[in-house]
C-alpha positions as a printed Julia matrix, in Angstrom:
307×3 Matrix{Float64}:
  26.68    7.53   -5.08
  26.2     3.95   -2.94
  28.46    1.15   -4.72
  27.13   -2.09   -4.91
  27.76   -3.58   -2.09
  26.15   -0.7    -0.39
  22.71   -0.92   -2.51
  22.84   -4.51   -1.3
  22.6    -3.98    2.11
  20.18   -1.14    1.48
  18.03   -3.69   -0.16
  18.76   -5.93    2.85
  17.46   -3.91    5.12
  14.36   -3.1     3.29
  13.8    -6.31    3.01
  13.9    -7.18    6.65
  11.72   -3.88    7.12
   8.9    -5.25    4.48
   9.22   -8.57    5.96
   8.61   -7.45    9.21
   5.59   -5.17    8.22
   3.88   -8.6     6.48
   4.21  -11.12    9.56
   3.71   -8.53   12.6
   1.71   -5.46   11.51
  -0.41   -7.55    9.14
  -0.95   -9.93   12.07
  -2.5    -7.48   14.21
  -4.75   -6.09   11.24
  -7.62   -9.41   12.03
  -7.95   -7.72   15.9
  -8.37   -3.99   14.14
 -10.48   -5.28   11.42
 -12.82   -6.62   14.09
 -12.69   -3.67   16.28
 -14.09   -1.47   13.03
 -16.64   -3.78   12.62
 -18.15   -2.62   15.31
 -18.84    0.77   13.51
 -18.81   -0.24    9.84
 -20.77   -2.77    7.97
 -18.15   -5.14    6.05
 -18.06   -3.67    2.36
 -18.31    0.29    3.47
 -15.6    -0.46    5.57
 -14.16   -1.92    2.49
 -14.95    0.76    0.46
 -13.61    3.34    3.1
  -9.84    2.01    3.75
  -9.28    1.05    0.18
 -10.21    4.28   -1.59
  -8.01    6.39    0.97
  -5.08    4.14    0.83
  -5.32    3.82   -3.23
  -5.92    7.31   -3.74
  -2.5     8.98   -0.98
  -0.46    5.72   -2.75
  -1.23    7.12   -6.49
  -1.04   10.6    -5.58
   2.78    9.35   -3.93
   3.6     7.36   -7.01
   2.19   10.74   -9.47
   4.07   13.06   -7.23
   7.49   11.43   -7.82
   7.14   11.01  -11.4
   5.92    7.34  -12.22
   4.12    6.43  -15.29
   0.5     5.61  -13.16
  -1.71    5.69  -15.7
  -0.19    2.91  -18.16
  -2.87    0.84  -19.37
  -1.21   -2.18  -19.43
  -0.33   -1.35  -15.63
  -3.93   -0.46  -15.26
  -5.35   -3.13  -16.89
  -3.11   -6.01  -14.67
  -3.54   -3.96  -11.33
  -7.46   -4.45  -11.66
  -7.26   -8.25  -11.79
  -4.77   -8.4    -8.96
  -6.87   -6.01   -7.19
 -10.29   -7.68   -7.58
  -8.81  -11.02   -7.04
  -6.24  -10.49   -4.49
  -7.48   -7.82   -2.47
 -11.39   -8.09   -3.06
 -11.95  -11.4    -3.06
 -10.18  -12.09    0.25
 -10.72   -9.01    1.98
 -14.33   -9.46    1.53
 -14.66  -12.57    3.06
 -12.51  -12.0     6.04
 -14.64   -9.14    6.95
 -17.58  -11.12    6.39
 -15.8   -13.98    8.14
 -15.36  -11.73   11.46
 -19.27  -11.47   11.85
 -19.5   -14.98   12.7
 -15.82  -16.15   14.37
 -13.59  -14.65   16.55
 -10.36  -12.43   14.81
  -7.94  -15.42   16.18
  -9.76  -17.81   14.29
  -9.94  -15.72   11.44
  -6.32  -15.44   11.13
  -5.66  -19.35   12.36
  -7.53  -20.69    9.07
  -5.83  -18.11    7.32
  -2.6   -19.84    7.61
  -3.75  -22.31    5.05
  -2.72  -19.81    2.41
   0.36  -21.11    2.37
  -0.24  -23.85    1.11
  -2.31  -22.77   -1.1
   0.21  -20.6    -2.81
   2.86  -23.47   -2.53
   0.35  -25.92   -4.35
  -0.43  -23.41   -6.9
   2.93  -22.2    -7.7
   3.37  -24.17  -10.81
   6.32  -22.56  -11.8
   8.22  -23.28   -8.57
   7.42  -26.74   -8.63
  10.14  -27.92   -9.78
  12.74  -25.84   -7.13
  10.48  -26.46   -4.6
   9.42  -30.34   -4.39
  12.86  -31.18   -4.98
  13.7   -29.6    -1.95
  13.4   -31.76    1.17
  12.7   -28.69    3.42
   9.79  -26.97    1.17
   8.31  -30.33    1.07
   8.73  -31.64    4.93
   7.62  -27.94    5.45
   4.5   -28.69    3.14
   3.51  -31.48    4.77
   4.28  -30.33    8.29
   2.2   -27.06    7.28
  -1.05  -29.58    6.53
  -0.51  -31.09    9.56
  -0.64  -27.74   11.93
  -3.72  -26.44   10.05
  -5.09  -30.15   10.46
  -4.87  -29.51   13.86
  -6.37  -26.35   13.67
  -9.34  -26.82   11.85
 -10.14  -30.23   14.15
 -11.81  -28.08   17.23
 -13.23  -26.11   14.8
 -15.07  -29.1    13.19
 -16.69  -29.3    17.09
 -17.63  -26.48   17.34
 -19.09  -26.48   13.48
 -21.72  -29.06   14.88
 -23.41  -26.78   17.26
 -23.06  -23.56   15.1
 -24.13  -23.17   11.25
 -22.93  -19.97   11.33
 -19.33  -20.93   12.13
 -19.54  -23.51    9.3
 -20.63  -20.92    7.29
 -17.78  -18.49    8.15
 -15.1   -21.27    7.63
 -16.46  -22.24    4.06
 -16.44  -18.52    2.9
 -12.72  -18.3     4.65
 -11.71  -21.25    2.23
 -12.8   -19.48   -0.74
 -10.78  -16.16    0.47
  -7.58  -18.37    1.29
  -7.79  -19.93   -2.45
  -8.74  -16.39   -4.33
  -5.85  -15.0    -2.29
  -3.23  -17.89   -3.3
  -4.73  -16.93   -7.1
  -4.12  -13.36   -6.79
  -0.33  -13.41   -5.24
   0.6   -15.6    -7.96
  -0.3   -13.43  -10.63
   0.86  -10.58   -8.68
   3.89  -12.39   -8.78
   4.55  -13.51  -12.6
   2.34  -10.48  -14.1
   1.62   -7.54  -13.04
   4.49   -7.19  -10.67
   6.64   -7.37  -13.74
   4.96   -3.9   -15.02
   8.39   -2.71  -17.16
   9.69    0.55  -15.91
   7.1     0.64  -13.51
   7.04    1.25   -9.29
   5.83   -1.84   -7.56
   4.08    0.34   -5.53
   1.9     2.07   -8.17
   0.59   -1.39   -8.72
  -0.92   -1.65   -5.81
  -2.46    1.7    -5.5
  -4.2     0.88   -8.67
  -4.82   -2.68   -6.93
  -6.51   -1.03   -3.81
  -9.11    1.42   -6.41
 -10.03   -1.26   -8.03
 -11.06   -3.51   -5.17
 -12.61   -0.2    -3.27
 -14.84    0.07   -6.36
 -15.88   -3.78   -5.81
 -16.73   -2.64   -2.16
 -18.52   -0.01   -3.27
 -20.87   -1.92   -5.87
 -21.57   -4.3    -3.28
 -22.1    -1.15   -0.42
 -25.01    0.44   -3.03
 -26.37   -2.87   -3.22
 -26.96   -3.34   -0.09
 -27.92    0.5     1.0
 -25.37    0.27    4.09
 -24.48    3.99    2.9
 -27.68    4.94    3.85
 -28.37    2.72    7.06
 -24.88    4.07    8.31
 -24.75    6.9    10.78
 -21.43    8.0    10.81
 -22.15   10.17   14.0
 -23.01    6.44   15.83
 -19.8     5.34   14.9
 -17.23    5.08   17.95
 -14.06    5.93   18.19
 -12.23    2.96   18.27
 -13.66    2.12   14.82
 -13.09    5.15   13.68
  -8.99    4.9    14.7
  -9.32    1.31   13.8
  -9.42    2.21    9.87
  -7.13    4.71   10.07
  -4.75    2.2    11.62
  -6.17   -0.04    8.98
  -5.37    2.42    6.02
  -1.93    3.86    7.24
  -0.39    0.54    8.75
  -2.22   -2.2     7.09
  -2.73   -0.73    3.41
   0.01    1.95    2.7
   2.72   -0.15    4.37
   1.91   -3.85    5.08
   0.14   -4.51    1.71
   3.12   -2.22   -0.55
   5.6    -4.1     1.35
   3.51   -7.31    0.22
   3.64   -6.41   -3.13
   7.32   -5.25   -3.98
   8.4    -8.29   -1.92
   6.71  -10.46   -4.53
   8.71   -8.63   -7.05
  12.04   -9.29   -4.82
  11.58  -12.79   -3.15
  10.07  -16.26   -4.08
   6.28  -16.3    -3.64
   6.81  -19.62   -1.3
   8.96  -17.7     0.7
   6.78  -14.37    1.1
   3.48  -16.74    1.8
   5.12  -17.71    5.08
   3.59  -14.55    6.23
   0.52  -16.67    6.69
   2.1   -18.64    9.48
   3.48  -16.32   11.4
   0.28  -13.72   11.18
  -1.81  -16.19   13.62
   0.68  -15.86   16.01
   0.5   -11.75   16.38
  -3.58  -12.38   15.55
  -3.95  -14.68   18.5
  -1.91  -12.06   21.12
  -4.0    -9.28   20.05
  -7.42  -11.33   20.43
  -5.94  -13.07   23.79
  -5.19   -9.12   25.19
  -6.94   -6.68   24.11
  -9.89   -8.53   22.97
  -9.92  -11.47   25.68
 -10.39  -14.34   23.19
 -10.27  -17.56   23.91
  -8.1   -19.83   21.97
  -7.92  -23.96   22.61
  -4.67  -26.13   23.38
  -5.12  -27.44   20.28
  -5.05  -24.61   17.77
  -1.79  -23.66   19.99
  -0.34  -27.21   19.45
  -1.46  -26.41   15.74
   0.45  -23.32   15.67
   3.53  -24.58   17.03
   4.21  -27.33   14.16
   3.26  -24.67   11.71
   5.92  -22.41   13.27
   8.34  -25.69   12.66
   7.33  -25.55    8.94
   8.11  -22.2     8.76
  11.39  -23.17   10.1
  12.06  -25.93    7.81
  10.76  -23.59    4.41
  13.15  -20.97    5.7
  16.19  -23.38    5.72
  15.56  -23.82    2.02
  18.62  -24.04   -0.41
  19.24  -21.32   -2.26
Protein backbone atom coordinates (compact mmCIF):
# COMPACT_ATOMS: atom_id res chain seq x y z
CA UNK A 1 0.00 0.00 0.00
CA UNK A 2 1.53 3.70 -1.26
CA UNK A 3 2.49 5.82 2.01
CA UNK A 4 1.83 9.26 1.94
CA UNK A 5 4.33 10.71 0.46
CA UNK A 6 3.79 8.38 -2.38
CA UNK A 7 -0.13 9.26 -2.84
CA UNK A 8 1.26 12.79 -3.01
CA UNK A 9 3.20 12.50 -5.86
CA UNK A 10 0.56 10.26 -7.41
CA UNK A 11 -1.74 13.15 -7.01
CA UNK A 12 1.06 15.32 -8.44
CA UNK A 13 1.25 13.77 -11.35
CA UNK A 14 -2.37 13.60 -12.02
CA UNK A 15 -2.52 16.84 -11.55
CA UNK A 16 0.02 17.84 -14.11
CA UNK A 17 -1.79 15.16 -16.43
CA UNK A 18 -5.41 17.01 -15.89
CA UNK A 19 -3.75 20.24 -16.20
CA UNK A 20 -2.28 19.46 -19.28
CA UNK A 21 -5.51 17.88 -20.81
CA UNK A 22 -7.43 21.51 -19.89
CA UNK A 23 -4.84 24.05 -21.57
CA UNK A 24 -3.63 21.81 -24.69
CA UNK A 25 -6.28 19.23 -25.66
CA UNK A 26 -9.09 21.62 -24.77
CA UNK A 27 -7.28 24.21 -26.89
CA UNK A 28 -7.42 22.30 -29.95
CA UNK A 29 -11.22 21.31 -29.32
CA UNK A 30 -12.40 25.23 -31.09
CA UNK A 31 -10.41 23.87 -34.56
CA UNK A 32 -12.39 20.25 -34.17
CA UNK A 33 -15.54 21.85 -33.15
CA UNK A 34 -15.39 23.82 -36.39
CA UNK A 35 -14.31 21.04 -38.53
CA UNK A 36 -17.77 19.05 -37.32
CA UNK A 37 -19.62 21.87 -38.15
CA UNK A 38 -19.18 21.22 -41.35
CA UNK A 39 -21.35 17.99 -41.04
CA UNK A 40 -23.54 18.78 -38.02
CA UNK A 41 -25.85 21.58 -37.34
CA UNK A 42 -24.78 23.18 -33.80
CA UNK A 43 -27.29 21.54 -31.21
CA UNK A 44 -27.34 17.81 -32.95
CA UNK A 45 -23.84 18.03 -32.74
CA UNK A 46 -24.53 18.95 -29.22
CA UNK A 47 -26.81 16.42 -28.66
CA UNK A 48 -24.47 13.75 -30.33
CA UNK A 49 -21.02 14.21 -28.25
CA UNK A 50 -22.76 14.83 -25.00
CA UNK A 51 -25.06 11.81 -24.82
CA UNK A 52 -22.06 9.39 -25.82
CA UNK A 53 -19.62 10.89 -23.48
CA UNK A 54 -22.37 11.05 -20.47
CA UNK A 55 -23.64 7.77 -21.10
CA UNK A 56 -19.54 5.50 -21.42
CA UNK A 57 -18.67 8.10 -18.19
CA UNK A 58 -21.85 6.73 -16.07
CA UNK A 59 -21.62 3.36 -17.30
CA UNK A 60 -17.51 3.78 -15.97
CA UNK A 61 -18.58 5.36 -12.74
CA UNK A 62 -21.72 2.27 -12.36
CA UNK A 63 -19.19 -0.30 -13.34
CA UNK A 64 -16.76 0.47 -10.48
CA UNK A 65 -19.26 0.77 -7.88
CA UNK A 66 -20.19 4.58 -7.32
CA UNK A 67 -23.38 5.71 -5.92
CA UNK A 68 -24.62 7.45 -9.62
CA UNK A 69 -27.93 7.75 -9.06
CA UNK A 70 -27.97 9.97 -5.72
CA UNK A 71 -30.47 12.53 -6.06
CA UNK A 72 -28.82 15.08 -4.42
CA UNK A 73 -25.84 14.28 -6.95
CA UNK A 74 -28.44 14.26 -9.61
CA UNK A 75 -30.17 17.09 -8.75
CA UNK A 76 -26.65 19.49 -8.53
CA UNK A 77 -25.12 17.77 -11.73
CA UNK A 78 -28.21 19.14 -13.80
CA UNK A 79 -27.60 22.77 -12.86
CA UNK A 80 -23.89 22.49 -13.47
CA UNK A 81 -24.67 20.75 -16.56
CA UNK A 82 -27.25 23.14 -18.06
CA UNK A 83 -25.32 26.08 -16.94
CA UNK A 84 -21.82 25.10 -17.40
CA UNK A 85 -21.84 22.89 -20.21
CA UNK A 86 -25.12 24.03 -22.12
CA UNK A 87 -25.07 27.37 -21.85
CA UNK A 88 -21.51 27.81 -23.15
CA UNK A 89 -21.24 25.03 -25.38
CA UNK A 90 -24.19 26.27 -27.18
CA UNK A 91 -23.01 29.45 -27.98
CA UNK A 92 -19.56 28.56 -29.03
CA UNK A 93 -20.99 26.32 -31.58
CA UNK A 94 -23.27 28.88 -32.60
CA UNK A 95 -20.40 31.35 -32.30
CA UNK A 96 -18.26 29.23 -34.98
CA UNK A 97 -20.99 29.90 -37.75
CA UNK A 98 -20.11 33.41 -37.88
CA UNK A 99 -16.11 33.79 -36.67
CA UNK A 100 -13.24 31.94 -37.24
CA UNK A 101 -12.24 28.94 -34.34
CA UNK A 102 -9.11 31.37 -33.33
CA UNK A 103 -11.35 34.01 -32.56
CA UNK A 104 -13.63 31.86 -30.88
CA UNK A 105 -11.14 30.75 -28.47
CA UNK A 106 -9.29 34.46 -28.26
CA UNK A 107 -12.62 36.02 -26.65
CA UNK A 108 -12.83 33.03 -24.75
CA UNK A 109 -9.97 33.99 -22.66
CA UNK A 110 -12.13 36.52 -20.94
CA UNK A 111 -13.40 33.71 -18.76
CA UNK A 112 -10.93 34.26 -16.59
CA UNK A 113 -11.80 37.00 -15.48
CA UNK A 114 -14.93 36.31 -15.27
CA UNK A 115 -14.44 33.53 -12.81
CA UNK A 116 -11.86 35.74 -10.86
CA UNK A 117 -14.57 38.59 -10.55
CA UNK A 118 -17.16 36.20 -9.56
CA UNK A 119 -15.31 34.21 -7.10
CA UNK A 120 -16.69 35.86 -4.08
CA UNK A 121 -15.34 33.56 -1.81
CA UNK A 122 -11.73 34.00 -2.97
CA UNK A 123 -11.88 37.55 -2.77
CA UNK A 124 -10.40 38.01 0.01
CA UNK A 125 -7.04 35.52 -0.81
CA UNK A 126 -7.03 36.78 -4.01
CA UNK A 127 -7.13 40.80 -4.11
CA UNK A 128 -4.80 40.80 -1.37
CA UNK A 129 -2.44 39.23 -3.47
CA UNK A 130 -0.36 41.56 -5.63
CA UNK A 131 0.12 38.86 -8.35
CA UNK A 132 -3.76 37.74 -8.75
CA UNK A 133 -4.46 41.34 -8.96
CA UNK A 134 -1.47 42.72 -11.41
CA UNK A 135 -2.51 39.40 -13.18
CA UNK A 136 -6.23 40.72 -13.21
CA UNK A 137 -5.53 43.75 -14.54
CA UNK A 138 -2.85 42.64 -16.97
CA UNK A 139 -5.54 39.89 -18.09
CA UNK A 140 -8.10 43.04 -19.05
CA UNK A 141 -5.53 44.54 -20.76
CA UNK A 142 -4.59 41.44 -23.27
CA UNK A 143 -8.30 40.78 -23.97
CA UNK A 144 -8.54 44.73 -24.44
CA UNK A 145 -6.28 44.23 -27.02
CA UNK A 146 -7.99 41.50 -28.40
CA UNK A 147 -11.32 42.54 -28.75
CA UNK A 148 -9.96 46.15 -30.37
CA UNK A 149 -9.54 44.61 -34.16
CA UNK A 150 -12.45 42.90 -33.54
CA UNK A 151 -14.45 46.14 -32.88
CA UNK A 152 -13.14 46.91 -36.83
CA UNK A 153 -14.08 44.40 -38.13
CA UNK A 154 -17.66 44.53 -36.08
CA UNK A 155 -18.37 47.71 -38.29
CA UNK A 156 -18.44 46.01 -41.57
CA UNK A 157 -20.02 42.69 -40.31
CA UNK A 158 -23.36 42.35 -38.10
CA UNK A 159 -22.87 38.98 -38.02
CA UNK A 160 -19.50 39.12 -36.23
CA UNK A 161 -21.11 41.53 -33.71
CA UNK A 162 -23.59 39.15 -33.33
CA UNK A 163 -21.24 36.19 -32.69
CA UNK A 164 -19.16 38.25 -30.11
CA UNK A 165 -22.34 39.31 -28.05
CA UNK A 166 -23.60 35.63 -27.84
CA UNK A 167 -19.71 34.65 -26.92
CA UNK A 168 -20.08 37.17 -23.90
CA UNK A 169 -23.07 35.54 -22.63
CA UNK A 170 -21.24 31.91 -22.94
CA UNK A 171 -17.98 33.37 -21.17
CA UNK A 172 -20.33 34.74 -18.15
CA UNK A 173 -22.75 31.42 -17.96
CA UNK A 174 -19.47 29.51 -17.99
CA UNK A 175 -17.73 31.67 -15.07
CA UNK A 176 -21.44 30.87 -13.27
CA UNK A 177 -21.30 27.28 -13.79
CA UNK A 178 -17.44 26.54 -12.63
CA UNK A 179 -18.17 28.31 -9.58
CA UNK A 180 -20.87 26.28 -8.49
CA UNK A 181 -19.16 23.34 -9.80
CA UNK A 182 -16.68 24.40 -7.51
CA UNK A 183 -18.48 25.14 -3.98
CA UNK A 184 -21.54 22.62 -4.76
CA UNK A 185 -21.83 19.98 -6.56
CA UNK A 186 -18.19 19.11 -6.67
CA UNK A 187 -18.52 18.62 -2.96
CA UNK A 188 -21.10 15.57 -3.67
CA UNK A 189 -20.07 13.52 -0.14
CA UNK A 190 -18.75 10.12 -0.90
CA UNK A 191 -19.17 10.75 -4.35
CA UNK A 192 -16.59 10.39 -7.73
CA UNK A 193 -15.94 13.76 -9.23
CA UNK A 194 -16.27 12.15 -12.26
CA UNK A 195 -19.86 10.83 -11.91
CA UNK A 196 -20.69 14.46 -11.65
CA UNK A 197 -19.94 15.22 -14.76
CA UNK A 198 -21.36 12.34 -16.57
CA UNK A 199 -24.60 13.37 -15.07
CA UNK A 200 -23.44 17.05 -16.12
CA UNK A 201 -22.94 16.00 -19.85
CA UNK A 202 -26.92 14.08 -19.93
CA UNK A 203 -28.27 16.81 -18.76
CA UNK A 204 -26.89 19.38 -21.16
CA UNK A 205 -27.31 16.63 -24.19
CA UNK A 206 -31.00 16.71 -23.25
CA UNK A 207 -30.89 20.72 -23.59
CA UNK A 208 -29.34 20.00 -27.12
CA UNK A 209 -31.78 17.80 -27.87
CA UNK A 210 -34.95 20.05 -26.98
CA UNK A 211 -33.47 22.66 -28.94
CA UNK A 212 -32.48 19.87 -32.04
CA UNK A 213 -36.58 18.86 -32.15
CA UNK A 214 -37.25 22.37 -32.22
CA UNK A 215 -35.61 23.13 -34.88
CA UNK A 216 -36.18 19.67 -37.03
CA UNK A 217 -32.25 19.48 -37.77
CA UNK A 218 -32.87 15.60 -37.01
CA UNK A 219 -34.81 15.45 -39.89
CA UNK A 220 -32.94 17.95 -42.35
CA UNK A 221 -29.71 15.90 -41.41
CA UNK A 222 -28.43 13.24 -43.74
CA UNK A 223 -26.07 11.42 -41.93
CA UNK A 224 -24.87 9.64 -45.21
CA UNK A 225 -23.81 13.55 -46.45
CA UNK A 226 -21.83 13.84 -43.55
CA UNK A 227 -17.90 13.66 -44.25
CA UNK A 228 -15.49 12.12 -42.63
CA UNK A 229 -13.63 14.60 -41.00
CA UNK A 230 -16.80 15.56 -39.10
CA UNK A 231 -17.54 12.42 -38.44
CA UNK A 232 -13.76 11.78 -36.64
CA UNK A 233 -14.07 15.30 -35.49
CA UNK A 234 -16.80 14.24 -32.71
CA UNK A 235 -15.31 11.30 -31.92
CA UNK A 236 -12.16 13.27 -31.16
CA UNK A 237 -14.61 15.64 -29.61
CA UNK A 238 -16.26 12.91 -27.31
CA UNK A 239 -13.09 10.77 -26.39
CA UNK A 240 -10.49 13.73 -25.97
CA UNK A 241 -12.54 16.72 -25.32
CA UNK A 242 -15.50 15.23 -23.10
CA UNK A 243 -14.28 11.95 -21.36
CA UNK A 244 -10.87 13.46 -20.58
CA UNK A 245 -10.49 17.28 -20.92
CA UNK A 246 -13.89 18.15 -19.32
CA UNK A 247 -13.42 15.12 -16.18
CA UNK A 248 -10.08 16.48 -15.75
CA UNK A 249 -11.91 20.02 -15.58
CA UNK A 250 -14.09 18.94 -13.10
CA UNK A 251 -12.04 16.92 -10.41
CA UNK A 252 -9.47 19.73 -10.74
CA UNK A 253 -12.10 22.09 -9.38
CA UNK A 254 -12.48 19.73 -6.56
CA UNK A 255 -8.44 19.72 -6.09
CA UNK A 256 -7.21 23.32 -6.99
CA UNK A 257 -8.45 26.99 -6.57
CA UNK A 258 -11.02 27.91 -9.24
CA UNK A 259 -8.64 31.15 -10.08
CA UNK A 260 -6.01 28.89 -10.64
CA UNK A 261 -7.88 26.17 -12.91
CA UNK A 262 -9.57 29.27 -15.04
CA UNK A 263 -6.08 30.01 -16.35
CA UNK A 264 -6.95 27.35 -18.77
CA UNK A 265 -8.67 30.15 -20.62
CA UNK A 266 -5.40 31.84 -21.41
CA UNK A 267 -3.46 29.37 -22.46
CA UNK A 268 -6.38 27.57 -24.75
CA UNK A 269 -6.03 30.57 -27.44
CA UNK A 270 -2.67 29.80 -27.80
CA UNK A 271 -3.16 25.87 -28.95
CA UNK A 272 -6.68 27.38 -30.72
CA UNK A 273 -4.73 29.85 -32.78
CA UNK A 274 -1.89 26.97 -34.01
CA UNK A 275 -4.54 24.70 -35.00
CA UNK A 276 -6.58 27.49 -37.01
CA UNK A 277 -3.05 29.02 -38.35
CA UNK A 278 -2.16 25.09 -39.70
CA UNK A 279 -4.51 23.06 -40.41
CA UNK A 280 -7.20 25.47 -41.01
CA UNK A 281 -5.06 28.48 -42.54
CA UNK A 282 -6.60 31.25 -40.40
CA UNK A 283 -5.59 34.39 -40.27
CA UNK A 284 -4.88 35.99 -37.03
CA UNK A 285 -3.75 40.00 -36.64
CA UNK A 286 -0.49 41.40 -34.81
CA UNK A 287 -2.64 42.62 -32.47
CA UNK A 288 -4.60 39.72 -31.05
CA UNK A 289 -0.87 38.16 -30.91
CA UNK A 290 0.39 41.26 -28.93
CA UNK A 291 -2.95 40.54 -26.94
CA UNK A 292 -2.00 37.09 -26.28
CA UNK A 293 1.38 37.68 -25.18
CA UNK A 294 0.44 40.05 -22.06
CA UNK A 295 -2.23 37.56 -21.27
CA UNK A 296 0.45 34.83 -21.24
CA UNK A 297 2.34 37.43 -18.67
CA UNK A 298 -0.82 37.33 -16.48
CA UNK A 299 -0.83 33.88 -16.49
CA UNK A 300 2.64 34.14 -15.31
CA UNK A 301 2.07 36.56 -12.62
CA UNK A 302 -1.44 34.40 -11.27
CA UNK A 303 0.82 31.37 -11.27
CA UNK A 304 3.46 33.02 -8.96
CA UNK A 305 0.68 33.40 -6.43
CA UNK A 306 1.45 32.78 -2.65
CA UNK A 307 0.34 29.90 -1.35
Amino acid sequence: MPNRQERAEVKKINILVAYFLIYVVWGSTYYFIGVALKGFPPFLLGTLRFTMAGLILLGICYKRGEPVFKKSLIKKSAVSGIVLLFADMAVVMLAQQYVSSSLVAIIASSTAIWIMALDVPAWKKNLRNPAVVIGIITGFLGVLMLYAEQLQLDSESGNREYGILILMFGCISWALGTLYAKYRSSREEGVNAFAGSAWQMLFASAMFLIFTLIRGDLAKTDFTAVPASAWFSLGYLIIFGSLLAYSAYVWLLKVRPATEVATHAYVNPFIAVFFGTVFGREDVAWIQIAGLVIILLSVMLISRRKK
